[in-house]
CSV table of C-alpha atoms and ligand atoms in Angstrom, one decimal:
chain,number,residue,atom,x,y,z
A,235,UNK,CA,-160.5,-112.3,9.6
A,236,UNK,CA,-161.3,-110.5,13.1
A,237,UNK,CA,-160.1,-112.0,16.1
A,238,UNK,CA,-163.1,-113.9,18.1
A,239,UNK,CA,-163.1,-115.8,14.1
A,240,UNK,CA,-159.2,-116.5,14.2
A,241,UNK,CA,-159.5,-117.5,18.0
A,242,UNK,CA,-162.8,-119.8,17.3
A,243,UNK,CA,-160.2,-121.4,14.3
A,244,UNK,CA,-157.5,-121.8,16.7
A,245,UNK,CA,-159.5,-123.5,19.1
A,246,UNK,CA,-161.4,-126.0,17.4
A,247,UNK,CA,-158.7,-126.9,14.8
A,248,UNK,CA,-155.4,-125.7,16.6
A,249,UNK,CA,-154.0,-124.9,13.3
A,250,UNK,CA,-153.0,-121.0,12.2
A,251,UNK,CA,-150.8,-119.8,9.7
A,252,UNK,CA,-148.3,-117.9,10.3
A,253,UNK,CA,-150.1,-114.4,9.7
A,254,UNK,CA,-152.9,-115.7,11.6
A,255,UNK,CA,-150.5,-116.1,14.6
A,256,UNK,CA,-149.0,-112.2,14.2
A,257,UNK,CA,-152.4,-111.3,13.9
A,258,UNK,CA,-153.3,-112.4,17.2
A,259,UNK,CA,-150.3,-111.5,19.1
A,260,UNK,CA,-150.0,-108.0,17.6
A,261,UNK,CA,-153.7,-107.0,18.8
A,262,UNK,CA,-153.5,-106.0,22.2
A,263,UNK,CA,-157.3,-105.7,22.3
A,264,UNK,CA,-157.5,-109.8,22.2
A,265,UNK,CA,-155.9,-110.9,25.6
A,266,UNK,CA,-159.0,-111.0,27.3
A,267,UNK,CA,-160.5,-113.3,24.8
A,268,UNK,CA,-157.4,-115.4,23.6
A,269,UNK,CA,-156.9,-116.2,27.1
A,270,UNK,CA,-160.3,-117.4,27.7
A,271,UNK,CA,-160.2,-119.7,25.2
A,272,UNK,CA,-156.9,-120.6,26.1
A,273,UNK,CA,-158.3,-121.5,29.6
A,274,UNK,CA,-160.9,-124.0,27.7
A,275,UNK,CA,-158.6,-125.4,25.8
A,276,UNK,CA,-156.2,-126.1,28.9
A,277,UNK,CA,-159.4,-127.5,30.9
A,278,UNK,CA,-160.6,-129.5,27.9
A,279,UNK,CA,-156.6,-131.3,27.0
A,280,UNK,CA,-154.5,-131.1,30.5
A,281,UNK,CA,-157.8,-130.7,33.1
A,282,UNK,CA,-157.4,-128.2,36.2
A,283,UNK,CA,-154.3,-129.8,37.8
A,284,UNK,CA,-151.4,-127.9,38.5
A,285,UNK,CA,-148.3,-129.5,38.2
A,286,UNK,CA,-145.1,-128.5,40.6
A,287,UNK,CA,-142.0,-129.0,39.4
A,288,UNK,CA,-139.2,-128.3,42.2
A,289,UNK,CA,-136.3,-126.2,40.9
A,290,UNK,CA,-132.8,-126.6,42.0
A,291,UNK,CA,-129.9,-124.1,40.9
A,292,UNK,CA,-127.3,-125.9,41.5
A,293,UNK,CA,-124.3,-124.2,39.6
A,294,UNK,CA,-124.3,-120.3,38.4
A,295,UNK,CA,-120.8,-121.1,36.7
A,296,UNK,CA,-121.6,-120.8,33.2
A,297,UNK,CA,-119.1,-121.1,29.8
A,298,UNK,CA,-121.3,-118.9,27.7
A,299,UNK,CA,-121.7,-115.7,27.0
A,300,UNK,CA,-125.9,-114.8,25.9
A,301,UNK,CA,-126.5,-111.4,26.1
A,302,UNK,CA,-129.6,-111.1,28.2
A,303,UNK,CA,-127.9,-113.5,31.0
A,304,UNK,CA,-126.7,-112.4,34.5
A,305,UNK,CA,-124.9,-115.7,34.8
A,306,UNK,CA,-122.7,-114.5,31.5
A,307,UNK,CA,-119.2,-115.7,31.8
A,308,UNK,CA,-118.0,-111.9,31.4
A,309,UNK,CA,-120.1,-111.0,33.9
A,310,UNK,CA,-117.7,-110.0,36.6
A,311,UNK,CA,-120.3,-109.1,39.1
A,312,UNK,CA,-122.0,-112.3,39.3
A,313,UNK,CA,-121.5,-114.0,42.4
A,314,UNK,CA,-120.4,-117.8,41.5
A,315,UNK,CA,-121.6,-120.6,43.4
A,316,UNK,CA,-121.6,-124.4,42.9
A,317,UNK,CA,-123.8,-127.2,45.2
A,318,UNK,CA,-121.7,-130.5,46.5
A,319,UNK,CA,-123.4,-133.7,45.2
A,320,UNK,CA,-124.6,-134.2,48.2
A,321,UNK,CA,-126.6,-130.7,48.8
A,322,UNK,CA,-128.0,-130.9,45.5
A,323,UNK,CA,-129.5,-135.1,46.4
A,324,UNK,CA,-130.1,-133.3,49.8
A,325,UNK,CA,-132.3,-130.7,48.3
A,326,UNK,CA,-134.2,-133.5,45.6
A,327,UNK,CA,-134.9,-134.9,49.2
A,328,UNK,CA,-136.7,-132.0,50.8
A,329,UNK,CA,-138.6,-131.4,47.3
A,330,UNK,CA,-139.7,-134.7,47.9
A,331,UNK,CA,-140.8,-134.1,51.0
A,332,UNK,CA,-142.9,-130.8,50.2
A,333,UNK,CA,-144.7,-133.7,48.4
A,334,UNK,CA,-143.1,-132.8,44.3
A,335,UNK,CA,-142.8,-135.6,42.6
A,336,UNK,CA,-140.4,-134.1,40.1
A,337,UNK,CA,-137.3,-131.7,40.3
A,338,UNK,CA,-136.2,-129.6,37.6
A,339,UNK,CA,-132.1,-129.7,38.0
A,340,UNK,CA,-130.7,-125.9,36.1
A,341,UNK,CA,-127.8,-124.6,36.5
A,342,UNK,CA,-125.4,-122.6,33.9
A,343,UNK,CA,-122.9,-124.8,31.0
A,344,UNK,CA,-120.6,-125.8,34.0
A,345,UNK,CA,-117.6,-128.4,32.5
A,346,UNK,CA,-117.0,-129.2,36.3
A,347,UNK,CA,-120.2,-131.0,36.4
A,348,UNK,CA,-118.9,-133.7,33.8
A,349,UNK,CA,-121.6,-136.8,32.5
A,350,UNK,CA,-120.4,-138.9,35.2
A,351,UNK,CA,-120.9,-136.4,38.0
A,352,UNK,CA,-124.4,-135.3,36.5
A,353,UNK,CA,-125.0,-139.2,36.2
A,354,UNK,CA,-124.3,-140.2,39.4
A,355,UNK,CA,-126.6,-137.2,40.6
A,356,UNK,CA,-129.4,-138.4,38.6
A,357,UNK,CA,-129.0,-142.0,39.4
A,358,UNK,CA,-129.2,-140.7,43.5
A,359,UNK,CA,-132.0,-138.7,42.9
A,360,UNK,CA,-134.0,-141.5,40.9
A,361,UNK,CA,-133.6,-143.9,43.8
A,362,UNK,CA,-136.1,-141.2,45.8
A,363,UNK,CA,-138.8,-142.0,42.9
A,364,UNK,CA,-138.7,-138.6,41.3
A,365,UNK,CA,-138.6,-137.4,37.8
A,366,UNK,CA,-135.8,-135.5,36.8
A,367,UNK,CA,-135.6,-132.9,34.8
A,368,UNK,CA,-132.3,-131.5,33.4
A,369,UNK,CA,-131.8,-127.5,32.5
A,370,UNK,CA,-128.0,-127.7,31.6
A,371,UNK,CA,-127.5,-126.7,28.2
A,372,UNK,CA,-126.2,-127.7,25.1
A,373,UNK,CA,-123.4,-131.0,25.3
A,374,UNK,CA,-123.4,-133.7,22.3
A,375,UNK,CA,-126.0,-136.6,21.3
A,376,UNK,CA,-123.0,-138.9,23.4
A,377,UNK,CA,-123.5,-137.2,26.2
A,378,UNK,CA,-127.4,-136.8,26.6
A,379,UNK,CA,-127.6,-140.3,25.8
A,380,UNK,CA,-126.1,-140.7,29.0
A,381,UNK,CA,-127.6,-138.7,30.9
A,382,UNK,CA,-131.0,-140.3,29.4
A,383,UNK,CA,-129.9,-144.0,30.6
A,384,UNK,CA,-128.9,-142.5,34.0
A,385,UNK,CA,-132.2,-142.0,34.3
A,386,UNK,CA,-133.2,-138.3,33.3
A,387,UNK,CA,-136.7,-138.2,32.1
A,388,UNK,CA,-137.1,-134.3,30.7
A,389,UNK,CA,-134.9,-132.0,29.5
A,390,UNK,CA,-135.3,-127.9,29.2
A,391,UNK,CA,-133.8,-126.0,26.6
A,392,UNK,CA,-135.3,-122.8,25.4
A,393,UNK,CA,-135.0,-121.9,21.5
A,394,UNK,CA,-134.8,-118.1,23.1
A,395,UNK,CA,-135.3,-116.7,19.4
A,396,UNK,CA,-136.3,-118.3,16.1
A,397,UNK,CA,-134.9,-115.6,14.3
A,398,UNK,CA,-131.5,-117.3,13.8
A,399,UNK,CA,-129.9,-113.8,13.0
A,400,UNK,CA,-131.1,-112.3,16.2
A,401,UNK,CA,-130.2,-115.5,18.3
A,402,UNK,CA,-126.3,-115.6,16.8
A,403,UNK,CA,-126.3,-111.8,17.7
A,404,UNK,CA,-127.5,-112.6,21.5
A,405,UNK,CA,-125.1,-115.5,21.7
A,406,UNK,CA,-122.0,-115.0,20.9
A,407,UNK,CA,-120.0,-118.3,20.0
A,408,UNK,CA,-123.4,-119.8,20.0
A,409,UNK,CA,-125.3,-121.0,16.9
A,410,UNK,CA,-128.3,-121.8,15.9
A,411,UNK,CA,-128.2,-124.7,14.3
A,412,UNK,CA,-126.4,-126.4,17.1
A,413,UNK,CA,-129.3,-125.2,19.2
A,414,UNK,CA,-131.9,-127.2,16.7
A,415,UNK,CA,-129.3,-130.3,16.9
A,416,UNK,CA,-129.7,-130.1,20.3
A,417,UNK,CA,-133.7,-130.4,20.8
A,418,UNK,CA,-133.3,-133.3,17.9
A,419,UNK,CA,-131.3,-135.3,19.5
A,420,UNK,CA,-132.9,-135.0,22.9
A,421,UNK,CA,-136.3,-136.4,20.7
A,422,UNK,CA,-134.5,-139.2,19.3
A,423,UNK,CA,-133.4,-140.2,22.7
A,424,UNK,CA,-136.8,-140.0,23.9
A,425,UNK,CA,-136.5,-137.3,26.6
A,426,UNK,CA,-139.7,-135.2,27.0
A,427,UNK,CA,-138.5,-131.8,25.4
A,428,UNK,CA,-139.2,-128.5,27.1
A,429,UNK,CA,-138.4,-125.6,24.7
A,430,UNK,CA,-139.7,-122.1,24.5
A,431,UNK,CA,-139.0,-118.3,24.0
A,432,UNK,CA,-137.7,-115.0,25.7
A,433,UNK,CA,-140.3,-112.2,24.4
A,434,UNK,CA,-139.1,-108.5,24.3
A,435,UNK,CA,-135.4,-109.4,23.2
A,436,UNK,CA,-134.4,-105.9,21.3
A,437,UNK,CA,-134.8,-106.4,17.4
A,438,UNK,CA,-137.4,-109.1,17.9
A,439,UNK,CA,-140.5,-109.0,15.4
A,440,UNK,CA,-143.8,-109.8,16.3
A,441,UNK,CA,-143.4,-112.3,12.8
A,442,UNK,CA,-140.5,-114.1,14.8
A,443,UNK,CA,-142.5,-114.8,17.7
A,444,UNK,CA,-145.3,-116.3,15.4
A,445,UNK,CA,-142.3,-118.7,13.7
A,446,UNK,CA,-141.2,-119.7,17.1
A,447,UNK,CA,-144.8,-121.2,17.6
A,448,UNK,CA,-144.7,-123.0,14.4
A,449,UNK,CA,-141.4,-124.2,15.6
A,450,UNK,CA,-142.7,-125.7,18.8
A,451,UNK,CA,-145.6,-126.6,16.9
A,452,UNK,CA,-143.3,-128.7,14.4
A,453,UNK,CA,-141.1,-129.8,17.1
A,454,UNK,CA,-144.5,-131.3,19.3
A,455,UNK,CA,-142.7,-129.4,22.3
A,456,UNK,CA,-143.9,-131.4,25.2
A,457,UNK,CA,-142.9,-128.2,27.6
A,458,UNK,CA,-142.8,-124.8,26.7
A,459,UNK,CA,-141.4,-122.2,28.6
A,460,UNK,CA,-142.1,-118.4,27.4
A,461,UNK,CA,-140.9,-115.7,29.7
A,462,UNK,CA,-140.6,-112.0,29.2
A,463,UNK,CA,-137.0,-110.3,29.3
A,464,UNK,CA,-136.3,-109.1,32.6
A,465,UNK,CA,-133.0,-106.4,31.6
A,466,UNK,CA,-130.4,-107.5,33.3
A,467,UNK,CA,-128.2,-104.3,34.0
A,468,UNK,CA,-124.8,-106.1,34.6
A,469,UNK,CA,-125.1,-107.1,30.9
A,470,UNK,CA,-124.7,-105.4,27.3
A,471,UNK,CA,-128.4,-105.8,27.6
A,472,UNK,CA,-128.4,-102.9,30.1
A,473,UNK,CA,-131.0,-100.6,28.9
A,474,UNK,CA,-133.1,-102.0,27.1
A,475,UNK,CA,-137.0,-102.4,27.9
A,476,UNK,CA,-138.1,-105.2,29.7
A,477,UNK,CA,-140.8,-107.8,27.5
A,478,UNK,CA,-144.1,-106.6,27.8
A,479,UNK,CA,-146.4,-108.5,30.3
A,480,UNK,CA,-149.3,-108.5,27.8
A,481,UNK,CA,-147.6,-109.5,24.4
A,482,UNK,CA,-145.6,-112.5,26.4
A,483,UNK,CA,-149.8,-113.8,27.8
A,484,UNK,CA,-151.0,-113.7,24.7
A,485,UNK,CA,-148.1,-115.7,23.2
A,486,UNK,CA,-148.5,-118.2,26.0
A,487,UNK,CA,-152.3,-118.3,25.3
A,488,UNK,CA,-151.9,-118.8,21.5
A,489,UNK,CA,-149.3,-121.3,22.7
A,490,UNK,CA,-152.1,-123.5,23.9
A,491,UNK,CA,-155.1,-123.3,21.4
A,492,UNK,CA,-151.8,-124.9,19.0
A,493,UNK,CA,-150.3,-127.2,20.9
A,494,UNK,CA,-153.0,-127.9,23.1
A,495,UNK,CA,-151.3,-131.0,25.2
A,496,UNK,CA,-148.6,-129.0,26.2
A,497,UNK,CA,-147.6,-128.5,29.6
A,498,UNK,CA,-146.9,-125.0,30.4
A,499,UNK,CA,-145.1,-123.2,33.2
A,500,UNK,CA,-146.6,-119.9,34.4
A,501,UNK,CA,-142.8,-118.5,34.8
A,502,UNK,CA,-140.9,-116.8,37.3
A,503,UNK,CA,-139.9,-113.7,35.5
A,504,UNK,CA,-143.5,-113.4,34.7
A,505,UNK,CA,-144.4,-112.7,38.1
A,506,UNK,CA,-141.0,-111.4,38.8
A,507,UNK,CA,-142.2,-108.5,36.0
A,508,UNK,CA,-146.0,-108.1,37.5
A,509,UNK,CA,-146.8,-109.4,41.0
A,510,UNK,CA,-150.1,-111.9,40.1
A,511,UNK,CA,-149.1,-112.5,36.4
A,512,UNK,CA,-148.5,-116.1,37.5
A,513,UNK,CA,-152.1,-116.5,38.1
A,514,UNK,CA,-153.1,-114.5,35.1
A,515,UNK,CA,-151.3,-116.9,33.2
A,516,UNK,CA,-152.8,-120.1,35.8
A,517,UNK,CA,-156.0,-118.9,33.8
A,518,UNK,CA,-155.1,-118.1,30.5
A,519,UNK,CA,-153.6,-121.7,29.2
A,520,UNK,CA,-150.8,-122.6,31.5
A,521,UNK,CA,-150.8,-125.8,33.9
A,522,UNK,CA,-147.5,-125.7,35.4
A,523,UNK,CA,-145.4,-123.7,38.5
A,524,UNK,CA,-141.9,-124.4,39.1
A,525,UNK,CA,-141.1,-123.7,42.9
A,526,UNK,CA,-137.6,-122.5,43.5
A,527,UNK,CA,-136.6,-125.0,46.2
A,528,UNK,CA,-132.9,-123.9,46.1
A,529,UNK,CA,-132.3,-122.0,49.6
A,530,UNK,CA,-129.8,-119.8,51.2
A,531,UNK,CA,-126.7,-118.0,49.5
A,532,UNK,CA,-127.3,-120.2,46.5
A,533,UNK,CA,-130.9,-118.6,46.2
A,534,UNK,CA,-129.4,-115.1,45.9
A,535,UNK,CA,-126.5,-115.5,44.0
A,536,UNK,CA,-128.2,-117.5,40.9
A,537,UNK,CA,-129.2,-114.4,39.3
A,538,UNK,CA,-130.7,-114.4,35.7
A,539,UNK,CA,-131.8,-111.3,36.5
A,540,UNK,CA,-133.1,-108.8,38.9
A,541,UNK,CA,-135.8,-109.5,40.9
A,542,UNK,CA,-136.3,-113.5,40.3
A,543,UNK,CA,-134.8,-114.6,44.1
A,544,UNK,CA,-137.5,-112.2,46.2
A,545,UNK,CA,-140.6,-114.0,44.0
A,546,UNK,CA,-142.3,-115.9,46.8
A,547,UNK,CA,-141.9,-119.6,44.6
A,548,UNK,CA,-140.7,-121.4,47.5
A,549,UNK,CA,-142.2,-124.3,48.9
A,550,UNK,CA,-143.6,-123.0,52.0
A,551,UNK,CA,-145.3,-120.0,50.0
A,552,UNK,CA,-146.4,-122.5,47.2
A,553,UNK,CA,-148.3,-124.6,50.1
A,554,UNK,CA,-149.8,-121.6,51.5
A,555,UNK,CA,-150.8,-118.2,49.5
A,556,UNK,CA,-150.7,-121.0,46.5
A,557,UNK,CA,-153.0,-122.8,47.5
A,558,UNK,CA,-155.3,-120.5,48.7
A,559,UNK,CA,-154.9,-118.4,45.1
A,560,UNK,CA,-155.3,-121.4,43.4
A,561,UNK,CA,-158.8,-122.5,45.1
A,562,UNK,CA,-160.1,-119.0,44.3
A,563,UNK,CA,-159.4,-120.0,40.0
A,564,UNK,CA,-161.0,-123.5,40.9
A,565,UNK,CA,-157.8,-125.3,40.4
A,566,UNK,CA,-155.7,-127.7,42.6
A,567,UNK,CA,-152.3,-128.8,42.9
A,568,UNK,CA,-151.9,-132.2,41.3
A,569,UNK,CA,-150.2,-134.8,42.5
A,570,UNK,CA,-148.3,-136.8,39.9
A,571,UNK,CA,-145.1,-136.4,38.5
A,572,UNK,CA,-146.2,-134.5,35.4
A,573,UNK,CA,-146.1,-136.0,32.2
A,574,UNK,CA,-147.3,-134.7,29.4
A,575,UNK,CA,-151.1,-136.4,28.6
A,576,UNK,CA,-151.4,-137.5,25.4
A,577,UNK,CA,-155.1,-137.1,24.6
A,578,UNK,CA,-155.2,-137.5,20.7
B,667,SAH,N1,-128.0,-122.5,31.1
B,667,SAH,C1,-129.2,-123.2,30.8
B,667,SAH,C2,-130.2,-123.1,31.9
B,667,SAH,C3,-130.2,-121.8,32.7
B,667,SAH,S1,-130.8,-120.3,31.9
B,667,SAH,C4,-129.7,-122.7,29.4
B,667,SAH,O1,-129.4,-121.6,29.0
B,667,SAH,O2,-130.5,-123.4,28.8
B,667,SAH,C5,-132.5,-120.6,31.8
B,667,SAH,C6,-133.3,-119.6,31.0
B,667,SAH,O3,-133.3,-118.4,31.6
B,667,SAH,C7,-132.8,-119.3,29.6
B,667,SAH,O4,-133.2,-120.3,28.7
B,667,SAH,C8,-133.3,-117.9,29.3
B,667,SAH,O5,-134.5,-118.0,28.5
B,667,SAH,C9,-133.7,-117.4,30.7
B,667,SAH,N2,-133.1,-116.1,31.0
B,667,SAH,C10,-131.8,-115.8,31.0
B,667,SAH,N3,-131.7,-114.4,31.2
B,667,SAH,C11,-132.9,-113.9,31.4
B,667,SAH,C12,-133.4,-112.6,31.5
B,667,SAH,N4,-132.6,-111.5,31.7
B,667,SAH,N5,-134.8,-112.4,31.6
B,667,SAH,C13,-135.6,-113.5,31.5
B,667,SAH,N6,-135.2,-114.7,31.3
B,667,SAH,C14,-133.9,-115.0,31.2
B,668,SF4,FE1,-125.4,-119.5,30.6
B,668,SF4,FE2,-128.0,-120.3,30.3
B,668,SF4,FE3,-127.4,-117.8,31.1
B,668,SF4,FE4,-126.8,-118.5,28.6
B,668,SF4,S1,-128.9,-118.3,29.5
B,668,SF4,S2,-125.4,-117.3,30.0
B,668,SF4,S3,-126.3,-120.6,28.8
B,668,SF4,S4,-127.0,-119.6,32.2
């Protein structure tokens, strides 16, 4: 099948087999088209609201050890940081006041911040009528239950890799199937489940990326997240390309023809790779941008990778050259506090 027939397939019955799907992302002819339809799609399932999600960093303390990560426990270079309680319910205020209705709360597997500290956080930053979404990692079914009663609406935690080989490879003392657990459990508990995958990790297959839709297909992902690799040179990764702009577009574009409810972030180390890839994205399938509303020292020193702390995310920018970018695609900023719209 050529591609404008596999695209028209994908878009009227958001169903592809897997070859299909490797089809599409291995032709590099087919972004232009896969992200118009992508774009129709979006309009026709999620309409042409953006949602803004405010990001706090609050801890670049981190127990693991994945490859690709500045924030690597043997990372001796990283500069560790961790917010008080009360800067991080400080900062959910001033999100709220920029006008987000939801924050996004990330930080590396810190053991300082135990379940009651995190759910004494959440329960603070509830009483301010936000969402809250948590980006902390993997800790057991016990544990997110109680996170879920304190009152945490979302949760974030990317797949990275389908390819269960590749991923135990990439994170050492990790494994895969505790990852899977993980994104089961936070179902069952009735979180909203953000997943999603790094694209350009070395050893990656244009037939894994394919699975890892099918995964989040199978999963009904409510969020996903698909950045490209932005090498990290403070890590093993040191060397390596970064993920190519193109490939990770189209993924994000296939993304919504198959899971066409989805909400999904235009990302950081998108535009962090290619300065306007956010709004390339805006318009091919995603609906979401996650403004960094950490500040300061903490800002700097919660480093993924290069690059991602001068990307002009914060508020202020989002309210002005945002705006302004955004009313040129037709779009506007929507206020609500983003959950997923179920529309079949
Ligand atoms: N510790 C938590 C949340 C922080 S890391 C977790 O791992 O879930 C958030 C995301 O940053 C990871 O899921 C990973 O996909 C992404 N990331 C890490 N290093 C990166 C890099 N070098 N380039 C691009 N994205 C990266
Ligand atoms: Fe830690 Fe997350 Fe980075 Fe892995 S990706 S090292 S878990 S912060």
């Amino acid at each position: 099948m050529n591609k404008a027939v596999l695209i028209e397939k994908a878009e009227q019955l958001h169903r592809l087999k897997k070859s299909e799907i490797a089809a599409l992302l291995s032709d590099n002819t087919a972004g232009k088209m896969l992200a118009e339809a992508a774009n129709r799609v979006r309009k026709r399932y999620v309409g042409d609201g953006v949602l803004l999600r405010g990001l706090i960093e609050f801890s670049s303390y981190c127990r693991c050890n994945c490859c690709y990560c500045g924030l690597r426990r043997d990372n001796g270079k990283a500069k560790r940081f961790r917010m008080s309680e009360r800067e991080i319910i400080e900062l959910a205020g001033q999100a709220k006041d920029y006008g987000y209705q939801t924050v996004v709360l990330q930080s590396g597997e810190d053991a300082f911040f135990s379940i009651e500290r995190l759910g004494k956080i959440i329960e603070k930053i509830k009483e301010l009528d936000l969402a809250v979404t948590l980006s902390i990692g993997e800790r057991s079914f016990n544990d997110y239950k109680i996170l879920r009663e304190a009152g945490a609406d979302r949760f974030l935690l990317r797949i990275e890799t389908t390819d269960a080989a590749l991923y135990t490879q990439l994170n050492p003392g990790m494994s895969y199937t505790e990852r899977v657990r993980c994104l089961k459990d936070l179902r069952s508990l009735g979180y909203e489940v953000g997943t999603g995958s790094l694209v350009g990790l070395p050893g990656q297959t244009i037939d894994s990326l394919a699975d890892d839709i099918l995964f989040f297909q199978k999963l009904d992902a409510d969020m996903i997240g698909i950045g490209p690799l932005v090498t990290n040179p403070d890590t093993p990764l040191d060397g390596n390309n970064c993920g190519d702009v193109g490939l990770t577009l189209r993924m994000l574009a296939v993304i919504r023809l198959l899971l066409p409810e989805a909400n999904i972030p235009a990302t950081t180390a998108l535009e962090t790779l290619e300065p306007g890839a956010r709004i390339m994205a805006l318009t091919g399938g995603a609906n979401v941008i996650m403004p960094n509303v950490t500040v300061g020292e903490a800002r700097m020193n919660y480093a993924l990778y290069p690059g991602k702390a001068e990307v002009a995310d914060t508020p202020q920018d989002c309210n002005s050259i945002l705006m302004t970018e955004l009313h040129t695609i037709g779009r506007y900023i929507e206020n609500s506090k983003g959950f997923r719209k179920h529309r079949h």
